Tab-separated table of C-alpha atoms in Angstrom:
chain	number	residue	atom	x	y	z
A	319	UNK	CA	-18.011	-2.195	5.889
A	320	UNK	CA	-15.249	-3.496	8.138
A	321	UNK	CA	-12.581	-1.397	9.850
A	322	UNK	CA	-9.645	-3.661	10.827
A	323	UNK	CA	-8.075	-0.687	12.618
A	324	UNK	CA	-8.112	3.102	12.602
A	325	UNK	CA	-6.100	3.186	9.371
A	326	UNK	CA	-8.018	0.793	7.103
A	327	UNK	CA	-11.446	0.066	5.667
A	328	UNK	CA	-12.752	-2.843	3.603
A	329	UNK	CA	-16.204	-2.574	2.074
A	330	UNK	CA	-18.462	-4.539	-0.259
A	331	UNK	CA	-21.532	-3.159	-1.963
A	332	UNK	CA	-24.125	-5.116	-3.941
A	333	UNK	CA	-26.649	-3.266	-6.099
A	334	UNK	CA	-29.618	-3.938	-8.372
A	335	UNK	CA	-31.516	-1.401	-10.473
A	336	UNK	CA	-34.718	-1.929	-12.446
A	337	UNK	CA	-34.937	0.787	-15.103
A	338	UNK	CA	-37.778	1.759	-17.425
A	339	UNK	CA	-37.740	4.214	-20.356
A	340	UNK	CA	-33.968	4.606	-20.414
A	341	UNK	CA	-32.430	6.892	-23.068
A	342	UNK	CA	-30.261	5.744	-25.976
A	343	UNK	CA	-29.039	7.614	-29.065
A	344	UNK	CA	-29.968	6.268	-32.490
A	345	UNK	CA	-29.007	7.368	-36.013
A	346	UNK	CA	-31.851	7.885	-38.486
A	347	UNK	CA	-31.450	8.448	-42.231
A	348	UNK	CA	-33.759	10.136	-44.747
A	349	UNK	CA	-36.309	11.277	-42.183
A	350	UNK	CA	-38.602	14.276	-41.785
A	351	UNK	CA	-38.881	15.727	-38.280
A	352	UNK	CA	-41.310	18.559	-37.535
A	353	UNK	CA	-41.557	19.245	-41.262
A	354	UNK	CA	-37.790	19.402	-41.808
A	355	UNK	CA	-36.030	16.772	-43.941
A	356	UNK	CA	-32.703	15.327	-42.768
A	357	UNK	CA	-30.279	13.071	-44.639
A	358	UNK	CA	-29.047	11.848	-41.272
A	359	UNK	CA	-29.802	12.768	-37.696
A	360	UNK	CA	-28.874	11.403	-34.279
A	361	UNK	CA	-31.813	11.438	-31.873
A	362	UNK	CA	-32.315	10.229	-28.323
A	363	UNK	CA	-34.964	7.538	-27.934
A	364	UNK	CA	-36.530	5.822	-24.953
A	365	UNK	CA	-35.784	2.147	-24.592
A	366	UNK	CA	-38.241	-0.243	-22.982
A	367	UNK	CA	-36.778	-1.671	-19.791
A	368	UNK	CA	-33.484	-2.852	-18.404
A	369	UNK	CA	-31.629	-4.076	-15.347
A	370	UNK	CA	-28.273	-3.229	-13.831
A	371	UNK	CA	-26.758	-5.438	-11.148
A	372	UNK	CA	-23.284	-5.760	-9.769
A	373	UNK	CA	-20.841	-5.593	-6.905
A	374	UNK	CA	-18.361	-2.977	-5.723
A	375	UNK	CA	-15.238	-3.878	-3.724
A	376	UNK	CA	-13.186	-1.261	-1.893
A	377	UNK	CA	-10.008	-1.376	0.176
A	378	UNK	CA	-8.213	1.627	1.707
A	379	UNK	CA	-5.163	1.307	3.935
A	380	UNK	CA	-2.671	3.697	5.495
A	381	UNK	CA	0.483	1.641	6.053
A	382	UNK	CA	1.330	3.227	9.393
A	383	UNK	CA	2.696	-0.105	10.710
A	384	UNK	CA	5.736	0.150	8.405
A	385	UNK	CA	8.992	1.583	9.751
A	386	UNK	CA	9.658	5.254	9.000
A	387	UNK	CA	9.716	6.874	6.578
A	388	UNK	CA	7.555	4.207	4.845
A	389	UNK	CA	4.794	4.640	7.421
A	390	UNK	CA	3.391	7.465	5.303
A	391	UNK	CA	2.372	5.155	2.442
A	392	UNK	CA	-1.314	4.875	1.492
A	393	UNK	CA	-2.919	2.208	-0.722
A	394	UNK	CA	-6.381	2.341	-2.265
A	395	UNK	CA	-8.090	-0.268	-4.455
A	396	UNK	CA	-11.588	-0.106	-5.914
A	397	UNK	CA	-13.267	-2.485	-8.367
A	398	UNK	CA	-16.820	-2.573	-9.705
A	399	UNK	CA	-18.409	-5.301	-11.807
A	400	UNK	CA	-21.634	-4.445	-13.622
A	401	UNK	CA	-23.938	-6.851	-15.458
A	402	UNK	CA	-26.545	-4.968	-17.485
A	403	UNK	CA	-29.232	-5.890	-19.975
A	404	UNK	CA	-31.816	-3.760	-21.735
A	405	UNK	CA	-34.556	-4.090	-24.329
A	406	UNK	CA	-35.076	-1.580	-27.135
A	407	UNK	CA	-37.255	-1.577	-30.239
A	408	UNK	CA	-34.837	-0.956	-33.105
A	409	UNK	CA	-37.138	-0.170	-36.001
A	410	UNK	CA	-38.146	-3.723	-36.863
A	411	UNK	CA	-37.688	-5.862	-33.772
A	412	UNK	CA	-36.956	-5.743	-30.084
A	413	UNK	CA	-33.256	-6.124	-29.365
A	414	UNK	CA	-31.444	-7.053	-26.182
A	415	UNK	CA	-28.443	-4.780	-25.632
A	416	UNK	CA	-26.129	-3.763	-22.784
A	417	UNK	CA	-27.373	-0.718	-20.906
A	418	UNK	CA	-25.985	2.317	-22.800
A	419	UNK	CA	-22.996	4.142	-21.280
A	420	UNK	CA	-22.398	1.249	-18.864
A	421	UNK	CA	-18.998	-0.466	-18.611
A	422	UNK	CA	-18.799	-4.005	-17.282
A	423	UNK	CA	-15.522	-3.546	-15.378
A	424	UNK	CA	-14.293	-0.386	-13.643
A	425	UNK	CA	-11.178	-0.226	-11.472
A	426	UNK	CA	-9.153	2.389	-9.612
A	427	UNK	CA	-5.765	1.989	-7.953
A	428	UNK	CA	-4.181	4.711	-5.831
A	429	UNK	CA	-0.733	4.732	-4.258
A	430	UNK	CA	-0.013	7.716	-2.058
A	431	UNK	CA	2.309	9.115	0.554
A	432	UNK	CA	1.355	11.463	3.378
A	433	UNK	CA	3.875	12.476	5.979
A	434	UNK	CA	4.798	15.854	7.356
A	435	UNK	CA	4.682	18.505	4.630
A	436	UNK	CA	4.810	15.966	1.752
A	437	UNK	CA	1.772	14.645	-0.140
A	438	UNK	CA	2.137	12.362	-3.189
A	439	UNK	CA	-0.436	10.512	-5.304
A	440	UNK	CA	-0.270	8.103	-8.258
A	441	UNK	CA	-3.636	6.933	-9.594
A	442	UNK	CA	-4.675	4.486	-12.301
A	443	UNK	CA	-8.245	4.491	-13.635
A	444	UNK	CA	-9.621	1.782	-15.931
A	445	UNK	CA	-13.002	1.234	-17.535
A	446	UNK	CA	-14.264	-1.319	-20.038
A	447	UNK	CA	-15.862	-0.491	-23.369
A	448	UNK	CA	-19.483	0.654	-23.435
A	449	UNK	CA	-22.351	0.967	-25.905
A	450	UNK	CA	-22.639	4.586	-27.026
A	451	UNK	CA	-25.115	4.663	-29.913
A	452	UNK	CA	-27.425	2.328	-31.816
A	453	UNK	CA	-27.145	1.949	-35.610
A	454	UNK	CA	-24.495	4.665	-35.862
A	455	UNK	CA	-24.406	5.880	-39.451
A	456	UNK	CA	-26.096	2.671	-40.572
A	457	UNK	CA	-22.862	0.714	-40.074
A	458	UNK	CA	-23.653	-0.897	-36.733
A	459	UNK	CA	-23.729	0.025	-33.077
A	460	UNK	CA	-21.107	2.465	-31.864
A	461	UNK	CA	-18.938	1.293	-28.952
A	462	UNK	CA	-16.406	3.412	-27.094
A	463	UNK	CA	-13.419	1.152	-26.379
A	464	UNK	CA	-11.768	0.529	-23.007
A	465	UNK	CA	-9.617	3.244	-21.451
A	466	UNK	CA	-6.733	3.228	-18.946
A	467	UNK	CA	-5.300	6.464	-17.579
A	468	UNK	CA	-2.515	7.367	-15.152
A	469	UNK	CA	-2.505	10.618	-13.139
A	470	UNK	CA	0.070	11.963	-10.691
A	471	UNK	CA	0.076	14.769	-8.134
A	472	UNK	CA	2.461	16.127	-5.514
A	473	UNK	CA	2.446	18.963	-3.005
A	474	UNK	CA	4.712	20.362	-0.332
A	475	UNK	CA	3.584	22.581	2.549
A	476	UNK	CA	6.242	25.256	2.934
A	477	UNK	CA	4.352	26.703	5.928
A	478	UNK	CA	0.887	26.198	7.405
A	479	UNK	CA	-0.424	28.767	4.921
A	480	UNK	CA	1.719	28.183	1.795
A	481	UNK	CA	1.732	25.066	-0.348
A	482	UNK	CA	3.406	24.369	-3.693
A	483	UNK	CA	1.863	21.703	-5.905
A	484	UNK	CA	2.110	19.990	-9.275
A	485	UNK	CA	-0.225	17.675	-11.240
A	486	UNK	CA	0.162	15.512	-14.339
A	487	UNK	CA	-2.950	14.114	-16.060
A	488	UNK	CA	-3.029	11.314	-18.637
A	489	UNK	CA	0.663	10.609	-18.148
A	490	UNK	CA	0.439	7.522	-20.381
A	491	UNK	CA	-1.071	9.447	-23.355
A	492	UNK	CA	-4.193	7.256	-23.332
A	493	UNK	CA	-6.177	7.140	-26.577
A	494	UNK	CA	-9.883	7.662	-27.172
A	495	UNK	CA	-11.234	5.141	-29.688
A	496	UNK	CA	-14.712	4.209	-30.890
A	497	UNK	CA	-15.787	1.509	-33.353
A	498	UNK	CA	-18.762	0.438	-35.416
A	499	UNK	CA	-19.717	-3.081	-34.354
A	500	UNK	CA	-21.818	-5.422	-36.474
A	501	UNK	CA	-21.913	-9.107	-37.444
A	502	UNK	CA	-18.679	-8.716	-39.433
A	503	UNK	CA	-16.682	-7.421	-36.462
A	504	UNK	CA	-15.337	-4.042	-35.322
A	505	UNK	CA	-14.493	-1.160	-37.657
A	506	UNK	CA	-12.611	1.871	-36.341
A	507	UNK	CA	-14.645	5.058	-36.724
A	508	UNK	CA	-12.994	7.459	-34.280
A	509	UNK	CA	-9.391	7.735	-33.089
A	510	UNK	CA	-8.201	10.613	-30.917
A	511	UNK	CA	-4.707	10.993	-29.467
A	512	UNK	CA	-4.099	13.048	-26.360
A	513	UNK	CA	-0.809	14.092	-24.810
A	514	UNK	CA	-0.300	14.504	-21.096
A	515	UNK	CA	-1.162	17.778	-19.403
A	516	UNK	CA	0.455	19.338	-16.355
A	517	UNK	CA	-0.022	22.293	-14.074
A	518	UNK	CA	1.801	23.635	-11.072
A	519	UNK	CA	1.357	26.513	-8.726
A	520	UNK	CA	1.285	27.896	-5.210
A	521	UNK	CA	-1.691	27.893	-2.834
A	522	UNK	CA	-1.813	30.527	-0.112
A	523	UNK	CA	-4.311	30.621	2.771
A	524	UNK	CA	-5.041	33.882	4.557
């Protein structure tokens, strides 16, 4: 970590994880489990071993050096790169797969304003696709696709004890999508559309 001044921090983190017996979901068809027959069932299984390594970069800065009223601006940037690899026995052979539920790229950007009674935030969150399930429905591995979301918040302190606030989540109506992935490519298997949500209110301290 490095602190250029009282209003900023720059940090770099490097990590490595050696994992054994990780958990991954797998779809089985025409199986009997504890004496009960199933046409299809999704069960968690233990994989063999895997590794996760990567780097995290972070920068936070209050722009107090700017002339007023811009001296209340705040900037935050965070990025993580993850390289993962795992081994799992998939019925007939050992496969090398990405670590389940692990995105390769994750990023966050925050632009804020803090001065006097006013507090404002705009935040963007991004993550890459990730492996969700092996042999989903017999069509291939299930991947949840990448996702980008924008959120906004604002508050105003009327007095030391009373604050009005408002929040908007998923302002860009980000989708949730998942695909079957096999040697022939990607095939859409889940598509969910979400509108933005908002709430507002008053906070009172006694």
